[in-house]
PDB file of C-alpha atoms in Angstrom:
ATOM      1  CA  UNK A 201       9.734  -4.667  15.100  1.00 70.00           C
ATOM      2  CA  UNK A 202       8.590  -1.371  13.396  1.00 77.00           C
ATOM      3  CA  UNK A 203       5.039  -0.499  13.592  1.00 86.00           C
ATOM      4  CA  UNK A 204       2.212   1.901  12.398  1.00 93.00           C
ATOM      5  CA  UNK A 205      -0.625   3.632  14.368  1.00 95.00           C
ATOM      6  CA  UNK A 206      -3.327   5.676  13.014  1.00 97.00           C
ATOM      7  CA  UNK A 207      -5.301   7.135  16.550  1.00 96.00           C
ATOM      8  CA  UNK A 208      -8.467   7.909  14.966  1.00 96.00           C
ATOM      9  CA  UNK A 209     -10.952   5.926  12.622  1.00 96.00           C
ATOM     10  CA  UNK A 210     -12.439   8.393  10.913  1.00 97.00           C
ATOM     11  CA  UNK A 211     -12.042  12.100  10.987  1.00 98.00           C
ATOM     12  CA  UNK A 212     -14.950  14.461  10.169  1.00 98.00           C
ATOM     13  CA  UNK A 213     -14.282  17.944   9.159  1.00 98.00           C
ATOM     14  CA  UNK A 214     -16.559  20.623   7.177  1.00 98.00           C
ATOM     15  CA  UNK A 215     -15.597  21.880   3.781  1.00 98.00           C
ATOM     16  CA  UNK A 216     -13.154  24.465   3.943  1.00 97.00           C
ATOM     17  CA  UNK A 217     -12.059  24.047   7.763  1.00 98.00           C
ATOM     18  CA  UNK A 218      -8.297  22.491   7.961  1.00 97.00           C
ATOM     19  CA  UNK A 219      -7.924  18.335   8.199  1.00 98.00           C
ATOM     20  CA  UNK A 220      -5.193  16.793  10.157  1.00 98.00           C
ATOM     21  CA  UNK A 221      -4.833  12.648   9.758  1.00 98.00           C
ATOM     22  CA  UNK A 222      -2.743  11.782  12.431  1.00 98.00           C
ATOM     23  CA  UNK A 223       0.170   8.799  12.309  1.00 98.00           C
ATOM     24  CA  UNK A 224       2.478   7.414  15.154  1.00 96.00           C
ATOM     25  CA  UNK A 225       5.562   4.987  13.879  1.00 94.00           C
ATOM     26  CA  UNK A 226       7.534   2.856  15.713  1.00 90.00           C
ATOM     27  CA  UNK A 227      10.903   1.903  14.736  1.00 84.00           C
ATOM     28  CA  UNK A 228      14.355   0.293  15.709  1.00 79.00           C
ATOM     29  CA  UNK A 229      16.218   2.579  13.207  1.00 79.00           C
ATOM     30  CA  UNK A 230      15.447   5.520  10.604  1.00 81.00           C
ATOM     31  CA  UNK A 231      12.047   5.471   8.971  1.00 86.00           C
ATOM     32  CA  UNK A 232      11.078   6.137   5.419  1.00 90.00           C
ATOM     33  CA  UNK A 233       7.536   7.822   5.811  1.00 93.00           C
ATOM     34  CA  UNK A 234       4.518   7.323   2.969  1.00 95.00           C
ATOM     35  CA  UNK A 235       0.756   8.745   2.937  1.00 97.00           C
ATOM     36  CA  UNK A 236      -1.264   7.196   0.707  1.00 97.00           C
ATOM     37  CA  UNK A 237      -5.080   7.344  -0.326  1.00 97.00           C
ATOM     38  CA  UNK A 238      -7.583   4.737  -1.810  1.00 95.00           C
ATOM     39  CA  UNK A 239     -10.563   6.013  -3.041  1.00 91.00           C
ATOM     40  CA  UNK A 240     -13.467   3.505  -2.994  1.00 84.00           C
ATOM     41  CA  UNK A 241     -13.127   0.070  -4.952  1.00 76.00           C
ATOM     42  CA  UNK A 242      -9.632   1.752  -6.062  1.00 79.00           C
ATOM     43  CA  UNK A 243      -5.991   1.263  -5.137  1.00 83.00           C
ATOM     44  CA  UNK A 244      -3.675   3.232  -3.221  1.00 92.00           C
ATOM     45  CA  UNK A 245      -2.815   6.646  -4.545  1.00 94.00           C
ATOM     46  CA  UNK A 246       0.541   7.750  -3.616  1.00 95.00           C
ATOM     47  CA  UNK A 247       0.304  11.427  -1.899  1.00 96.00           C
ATOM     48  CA  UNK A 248       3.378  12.336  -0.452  1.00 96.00           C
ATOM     49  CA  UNK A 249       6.961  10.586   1.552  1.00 94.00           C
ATOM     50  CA  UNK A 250      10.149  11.832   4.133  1.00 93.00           C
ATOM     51  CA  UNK A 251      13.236  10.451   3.742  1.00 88.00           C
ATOM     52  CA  UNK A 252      15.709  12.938   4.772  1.00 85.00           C
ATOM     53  CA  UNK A 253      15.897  16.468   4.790  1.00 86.00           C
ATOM     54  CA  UNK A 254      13.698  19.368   5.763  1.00 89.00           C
ATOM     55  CA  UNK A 255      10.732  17.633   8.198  1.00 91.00           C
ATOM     56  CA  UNK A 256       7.794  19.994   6.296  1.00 95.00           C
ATOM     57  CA  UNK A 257       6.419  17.364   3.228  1.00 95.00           C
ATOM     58  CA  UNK A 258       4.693  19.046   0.538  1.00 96.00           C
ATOM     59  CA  UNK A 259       3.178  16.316  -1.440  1.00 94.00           C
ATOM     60  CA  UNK A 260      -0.133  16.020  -4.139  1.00 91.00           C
ATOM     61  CA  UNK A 261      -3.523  17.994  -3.942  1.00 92.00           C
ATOM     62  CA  UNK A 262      -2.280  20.379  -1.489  1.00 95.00           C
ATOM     63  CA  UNK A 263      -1.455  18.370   1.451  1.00 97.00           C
ATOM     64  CA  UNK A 264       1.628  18.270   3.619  1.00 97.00           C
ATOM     65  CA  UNK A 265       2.992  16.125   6.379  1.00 97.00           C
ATOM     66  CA  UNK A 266       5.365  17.198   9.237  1.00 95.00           C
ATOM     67  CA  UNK A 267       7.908  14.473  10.135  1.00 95.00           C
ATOM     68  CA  UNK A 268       8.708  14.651  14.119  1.00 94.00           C
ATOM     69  CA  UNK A 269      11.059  13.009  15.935  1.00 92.00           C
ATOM     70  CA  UNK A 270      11.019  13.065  18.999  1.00 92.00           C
ATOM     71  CA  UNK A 271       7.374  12.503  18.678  1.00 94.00           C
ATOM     72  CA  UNK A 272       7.766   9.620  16.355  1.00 94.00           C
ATOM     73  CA  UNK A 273       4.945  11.156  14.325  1.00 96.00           C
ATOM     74  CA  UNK A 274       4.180  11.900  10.455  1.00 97.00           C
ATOM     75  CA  UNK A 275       0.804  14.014  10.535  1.00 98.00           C
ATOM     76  CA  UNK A 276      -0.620  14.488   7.422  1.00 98.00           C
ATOM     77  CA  UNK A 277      -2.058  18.351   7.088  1.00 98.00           C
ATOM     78  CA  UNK A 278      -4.413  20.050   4.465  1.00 98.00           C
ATOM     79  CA  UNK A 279      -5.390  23.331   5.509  1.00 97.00           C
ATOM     80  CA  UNK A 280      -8.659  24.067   3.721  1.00 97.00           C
ATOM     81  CA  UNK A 281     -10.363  20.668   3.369  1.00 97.00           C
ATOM     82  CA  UNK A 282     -12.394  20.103  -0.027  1.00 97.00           C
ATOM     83  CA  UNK A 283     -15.733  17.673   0.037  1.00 96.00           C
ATOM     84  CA  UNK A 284     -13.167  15.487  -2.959  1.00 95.00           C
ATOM     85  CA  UNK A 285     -10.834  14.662   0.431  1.00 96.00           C
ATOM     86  CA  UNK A 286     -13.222  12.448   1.392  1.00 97.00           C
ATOM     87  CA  UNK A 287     -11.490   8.844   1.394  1.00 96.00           C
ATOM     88  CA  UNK A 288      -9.180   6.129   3.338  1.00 97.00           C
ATOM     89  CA  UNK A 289      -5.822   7.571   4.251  1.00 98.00           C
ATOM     90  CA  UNK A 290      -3.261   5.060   5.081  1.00 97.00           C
ATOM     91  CA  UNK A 291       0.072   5.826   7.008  1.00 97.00           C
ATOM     92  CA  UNK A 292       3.080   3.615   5.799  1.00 95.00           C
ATOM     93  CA  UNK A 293       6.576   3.286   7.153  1.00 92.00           C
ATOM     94  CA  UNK A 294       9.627   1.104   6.233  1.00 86.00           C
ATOM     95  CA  UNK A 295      13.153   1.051   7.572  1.00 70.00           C
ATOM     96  CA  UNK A 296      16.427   2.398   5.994  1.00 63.00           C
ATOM     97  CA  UNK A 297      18.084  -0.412   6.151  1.00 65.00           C
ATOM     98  CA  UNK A 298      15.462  -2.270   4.809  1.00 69.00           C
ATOM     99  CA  UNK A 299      16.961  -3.280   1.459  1.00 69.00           C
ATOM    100  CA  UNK A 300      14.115  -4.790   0.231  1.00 74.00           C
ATOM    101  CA  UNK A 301      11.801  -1.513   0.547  1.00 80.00           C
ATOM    102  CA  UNK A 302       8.723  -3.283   1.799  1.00 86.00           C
ATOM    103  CA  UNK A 303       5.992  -1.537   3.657  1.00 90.00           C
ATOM    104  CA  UNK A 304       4.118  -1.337   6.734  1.00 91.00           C
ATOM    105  CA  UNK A 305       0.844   0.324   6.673  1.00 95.00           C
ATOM    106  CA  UNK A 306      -1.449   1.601   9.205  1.00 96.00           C
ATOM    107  CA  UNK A 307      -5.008   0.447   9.886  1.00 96.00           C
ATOM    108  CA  UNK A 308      -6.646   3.608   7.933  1.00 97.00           C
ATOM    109  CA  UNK A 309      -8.412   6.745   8.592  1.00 98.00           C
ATOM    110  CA  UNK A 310     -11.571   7.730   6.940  1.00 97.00           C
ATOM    111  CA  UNK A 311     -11.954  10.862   6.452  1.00 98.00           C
ATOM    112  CA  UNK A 312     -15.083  12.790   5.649  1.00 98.00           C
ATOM    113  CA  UNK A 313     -15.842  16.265   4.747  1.00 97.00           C
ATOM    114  CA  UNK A 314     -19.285  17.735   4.621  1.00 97.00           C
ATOM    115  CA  UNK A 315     -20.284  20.422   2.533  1.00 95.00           C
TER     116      UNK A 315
ATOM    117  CA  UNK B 132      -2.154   5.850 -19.209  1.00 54.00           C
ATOM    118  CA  UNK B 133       1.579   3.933 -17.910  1.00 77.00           C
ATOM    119  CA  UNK B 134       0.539   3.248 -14.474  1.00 92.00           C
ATOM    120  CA  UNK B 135       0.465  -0.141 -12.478  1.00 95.00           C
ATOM    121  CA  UNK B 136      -2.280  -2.332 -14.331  1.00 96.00           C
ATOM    122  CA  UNK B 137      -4.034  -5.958 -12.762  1.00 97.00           C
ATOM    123  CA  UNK B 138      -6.107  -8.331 -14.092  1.00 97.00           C
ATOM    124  CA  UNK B 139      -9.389  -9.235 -13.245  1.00 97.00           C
ATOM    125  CA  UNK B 140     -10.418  -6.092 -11.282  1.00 95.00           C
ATOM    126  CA  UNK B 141     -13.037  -8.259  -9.491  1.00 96.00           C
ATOM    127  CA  UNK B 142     -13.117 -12.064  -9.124  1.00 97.00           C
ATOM    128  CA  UNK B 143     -15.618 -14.473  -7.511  1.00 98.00           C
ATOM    129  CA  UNK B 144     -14.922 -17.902  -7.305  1.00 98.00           C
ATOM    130  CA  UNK B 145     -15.866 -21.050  -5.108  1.00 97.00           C
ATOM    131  CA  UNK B 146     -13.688 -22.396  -2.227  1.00 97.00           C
ATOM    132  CA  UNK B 147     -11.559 -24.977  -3.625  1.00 97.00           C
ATOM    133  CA  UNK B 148     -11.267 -23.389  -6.332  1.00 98.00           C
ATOM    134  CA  UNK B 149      -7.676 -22.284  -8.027  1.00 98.00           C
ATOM    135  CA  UNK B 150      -7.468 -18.681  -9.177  1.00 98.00           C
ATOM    136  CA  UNK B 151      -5.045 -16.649 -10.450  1.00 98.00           C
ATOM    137  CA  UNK B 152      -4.606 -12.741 -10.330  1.00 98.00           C
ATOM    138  CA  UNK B 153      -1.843 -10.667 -12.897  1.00 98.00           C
ATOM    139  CA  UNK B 154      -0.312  -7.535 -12.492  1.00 98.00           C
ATOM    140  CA  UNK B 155       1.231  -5.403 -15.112  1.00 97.00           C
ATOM    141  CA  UNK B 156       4.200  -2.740 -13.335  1.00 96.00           C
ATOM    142  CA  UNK B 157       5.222   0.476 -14.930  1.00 94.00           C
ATOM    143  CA  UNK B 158       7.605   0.256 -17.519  1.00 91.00           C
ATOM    144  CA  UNK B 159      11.205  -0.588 -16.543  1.00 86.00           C
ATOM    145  CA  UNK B 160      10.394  -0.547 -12.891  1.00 91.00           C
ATOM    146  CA  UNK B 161      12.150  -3.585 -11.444  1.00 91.00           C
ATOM    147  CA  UNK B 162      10.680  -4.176  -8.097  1.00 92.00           C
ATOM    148  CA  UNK B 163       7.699  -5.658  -7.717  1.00 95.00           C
ATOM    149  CA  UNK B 164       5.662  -6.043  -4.862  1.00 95.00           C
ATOM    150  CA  UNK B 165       2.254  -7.605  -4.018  1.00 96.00           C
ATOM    151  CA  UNK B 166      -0.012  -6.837  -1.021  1.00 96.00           C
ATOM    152  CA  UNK B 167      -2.958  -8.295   0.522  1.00 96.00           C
ATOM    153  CA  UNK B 168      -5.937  -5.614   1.940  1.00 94.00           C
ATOM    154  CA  UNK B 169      -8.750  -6.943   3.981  1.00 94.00           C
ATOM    155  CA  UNK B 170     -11.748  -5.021   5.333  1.00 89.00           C
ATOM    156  CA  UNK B 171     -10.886  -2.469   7.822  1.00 86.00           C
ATOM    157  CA  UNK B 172      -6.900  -2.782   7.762  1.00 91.00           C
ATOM    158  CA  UNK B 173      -4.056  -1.706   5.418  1.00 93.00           C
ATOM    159  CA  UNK B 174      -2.401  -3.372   3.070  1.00 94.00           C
ATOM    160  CA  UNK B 175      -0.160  -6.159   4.201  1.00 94.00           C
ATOM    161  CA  UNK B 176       3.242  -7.547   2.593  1.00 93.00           C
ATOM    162  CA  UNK B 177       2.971 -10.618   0.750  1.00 94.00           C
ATOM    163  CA  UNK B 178       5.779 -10.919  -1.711  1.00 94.00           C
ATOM    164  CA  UNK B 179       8.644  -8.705  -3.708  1.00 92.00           C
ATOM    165  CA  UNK B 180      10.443  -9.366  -6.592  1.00 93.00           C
ATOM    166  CA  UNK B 181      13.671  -7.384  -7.737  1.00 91.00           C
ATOM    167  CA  UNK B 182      13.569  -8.421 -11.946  1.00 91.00           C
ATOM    168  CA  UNK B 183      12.596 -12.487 -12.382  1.00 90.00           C
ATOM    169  CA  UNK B 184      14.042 -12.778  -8.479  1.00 91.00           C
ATOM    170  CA  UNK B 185      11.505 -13.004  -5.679  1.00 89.00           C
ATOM    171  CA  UNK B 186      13.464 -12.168  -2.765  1.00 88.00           C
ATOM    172  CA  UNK B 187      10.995 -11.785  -0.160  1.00 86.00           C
ATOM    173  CA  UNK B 188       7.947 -13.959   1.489  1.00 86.00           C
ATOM    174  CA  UNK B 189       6.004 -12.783   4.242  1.00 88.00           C
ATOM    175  CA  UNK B 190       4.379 -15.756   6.279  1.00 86.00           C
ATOM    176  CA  UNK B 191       1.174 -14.387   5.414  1.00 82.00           C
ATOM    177  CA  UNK B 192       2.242 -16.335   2.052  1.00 85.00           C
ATOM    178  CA  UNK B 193       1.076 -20.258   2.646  1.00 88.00           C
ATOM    179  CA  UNK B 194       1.926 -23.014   0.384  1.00 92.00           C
ATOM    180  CA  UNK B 195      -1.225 -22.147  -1.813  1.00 95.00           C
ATOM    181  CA  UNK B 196       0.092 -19.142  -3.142  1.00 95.00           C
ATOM    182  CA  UNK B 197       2.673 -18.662  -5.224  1.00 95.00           C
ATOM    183  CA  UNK B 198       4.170 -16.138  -7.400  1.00 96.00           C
ATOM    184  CA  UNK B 199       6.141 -15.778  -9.925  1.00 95.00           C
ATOM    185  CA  UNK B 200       7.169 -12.936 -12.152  1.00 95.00           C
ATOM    186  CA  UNK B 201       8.624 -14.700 -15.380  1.00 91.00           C
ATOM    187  CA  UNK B 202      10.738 -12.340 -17.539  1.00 86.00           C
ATOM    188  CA  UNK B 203      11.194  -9.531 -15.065  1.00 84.00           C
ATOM    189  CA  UNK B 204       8.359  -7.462 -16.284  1.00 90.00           C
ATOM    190  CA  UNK B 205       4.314  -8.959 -15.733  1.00 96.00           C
ATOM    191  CA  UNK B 206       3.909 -11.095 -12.483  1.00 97.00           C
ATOM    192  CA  UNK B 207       1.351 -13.607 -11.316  1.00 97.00           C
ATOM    193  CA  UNK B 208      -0.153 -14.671  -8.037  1.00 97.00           C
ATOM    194  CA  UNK B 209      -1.767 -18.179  -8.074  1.00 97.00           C
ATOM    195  CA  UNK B 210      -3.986 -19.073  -4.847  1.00 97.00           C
ATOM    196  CA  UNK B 211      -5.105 -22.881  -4.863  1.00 97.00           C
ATOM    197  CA  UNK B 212      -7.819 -24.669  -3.285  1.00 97.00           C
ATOM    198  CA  UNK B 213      -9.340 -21.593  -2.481  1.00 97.00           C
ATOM    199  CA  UNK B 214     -10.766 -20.584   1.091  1.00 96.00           C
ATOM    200  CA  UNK B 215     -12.808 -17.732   2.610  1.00 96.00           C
ATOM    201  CA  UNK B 216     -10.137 -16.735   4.309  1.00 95.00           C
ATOM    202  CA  UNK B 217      -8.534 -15.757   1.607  1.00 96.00           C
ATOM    203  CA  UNK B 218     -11.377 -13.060   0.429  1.00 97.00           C
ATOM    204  CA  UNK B 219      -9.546  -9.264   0.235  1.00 96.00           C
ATOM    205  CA  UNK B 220      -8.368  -7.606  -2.376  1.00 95.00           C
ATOM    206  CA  UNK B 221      -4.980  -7.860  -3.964  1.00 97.00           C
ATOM    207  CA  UNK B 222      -2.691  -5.328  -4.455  1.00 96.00           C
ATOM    208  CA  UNK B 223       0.460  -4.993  -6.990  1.00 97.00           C
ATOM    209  CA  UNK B 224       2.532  -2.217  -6.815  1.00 96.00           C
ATOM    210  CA  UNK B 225       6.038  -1.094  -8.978  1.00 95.00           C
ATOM    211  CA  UNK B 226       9.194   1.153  -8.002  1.00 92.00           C
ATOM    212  CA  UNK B 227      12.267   1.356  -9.633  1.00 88.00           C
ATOM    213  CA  UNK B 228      14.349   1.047  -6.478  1.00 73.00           C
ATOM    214  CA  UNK B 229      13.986   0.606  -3.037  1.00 63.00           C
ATOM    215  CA  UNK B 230      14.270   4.442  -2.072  1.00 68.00           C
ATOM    216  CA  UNK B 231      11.607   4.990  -4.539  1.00 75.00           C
ATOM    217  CA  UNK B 232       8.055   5.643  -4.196  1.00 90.00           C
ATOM    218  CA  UNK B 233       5.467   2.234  -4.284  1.00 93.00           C
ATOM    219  CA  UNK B 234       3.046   2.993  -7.294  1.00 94.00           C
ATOM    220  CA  UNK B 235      -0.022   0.694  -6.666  1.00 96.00           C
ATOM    221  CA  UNK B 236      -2.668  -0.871  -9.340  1.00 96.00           C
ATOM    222  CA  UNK B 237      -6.030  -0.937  -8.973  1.00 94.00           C
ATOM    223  CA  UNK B 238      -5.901  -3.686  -6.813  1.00 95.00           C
ATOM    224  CA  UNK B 239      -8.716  -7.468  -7.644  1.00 96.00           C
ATOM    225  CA  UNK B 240     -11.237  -7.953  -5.121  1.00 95.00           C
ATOM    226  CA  UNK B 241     -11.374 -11.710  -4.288  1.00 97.00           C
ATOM    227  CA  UNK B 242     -14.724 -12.957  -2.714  1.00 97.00           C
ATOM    228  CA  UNK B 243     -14.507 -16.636  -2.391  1.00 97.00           C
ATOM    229  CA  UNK B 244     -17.804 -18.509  -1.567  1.00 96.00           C
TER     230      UNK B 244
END
């Protein structure tokens, strides 16, 4: 069974400083990787995915994610934090061989960034 | 705007109640998946559909809810006789294959009294 952990609750950082969202995945095979963000009373706003290839993830708004294998981890980086970061940031994973593409998200991390 | 559109945004009902939630996917995106998101947690699988096909049920799906997504494009979700359980907010999302990114709608909130 392939699973999702996000470590921390909430993560508070100050404007400017860097912001790491940590996420843990466990799977039986090769993992597709998703961050997403919700903004309050919105849906989920897709920020960046790994599915093969170089492990460094560029994706929207100046965030990145490092897939790691051997640490079965998919951090999600930004390195100057903006007061507009703060929101729910949801992990997601789902298999290769999954041919129907569903996905299997995290619990959330809150983040919040003070001026 | 082309993205993932759902109808109502917010819906309040009583339990016992039948309700019924739409979701509009982007353009020529095939797939077609619907979520469930409850206080505190992520999104959880509910349903796909590949075209008019729904190929997938979780077991979070009970006999009250079905789904159905007629011609391939718009789908529905129908929950009947309501419960409080069933409060959370629904998401849709739309990709045009399975390797592809999930775009998500704006989700409707559910509160069933």
């Amino acid at each position: 069974a392939q699973s999702v952990a996000q470590p921390e609750d909430q993560v508070n950082v100050a404007e400017g400083n860097p912001l790491t969202v940590k996420c843990t995945y466990s799977v039986s095979g090769n993992p597709y990787l998703f961050w997403y963000v919700q903004y309050p009373n919105r849906g989920l706003q897709f920020l960046l995915k790994y599915i093969t290839g170089d492990n460094l993830v560029k994706g929207s708004y100046g965030f990145e994610a490092e897939f790691n294998k051997s640490q079965t981890s998919f951090h999600l980086k930004k390195p100057s934090a903006l007061v507009s970061d703060s929101a729910l940031y949801f992990c997601a994973v789902r298999l290769f061989t999954d041919s129907w593409g569903k996905l299997q998200f995290g619990a959330g991390t809150q983040v919040v960034v003070t001026p | 705007d082309t993205g993932v559109s759902q109808d109502p945004r917010h819906k309040i009902t009583k339990r016992g109640q039948n309700v019924t939630f739409r979701c509009d996917p982007i353009s020529e995106h095939n797939r077609l998946y619907w979520y469930r998101q409850t206080l505190g947690q992520g999104p959880e699988f509910l349903t796909y559909f590949q075209n008019e096909a729904q190929l997938e049920k979780s077991r979070l799906l009970s006999d009250r809810f079905s789904a159905e997504r007629p011609k391939g494009s718009f789908s529905t979700l129908e929950i009947q006789r309501t419960e409080q359980g069933d409060s959370a907010m629904y998401l849709c999302a739309s990709s045009p294959g399975t390797q592809e990114t999930q775009y998500f709608g704006p989700g409707t909130r559910l509160l069933v009294l």
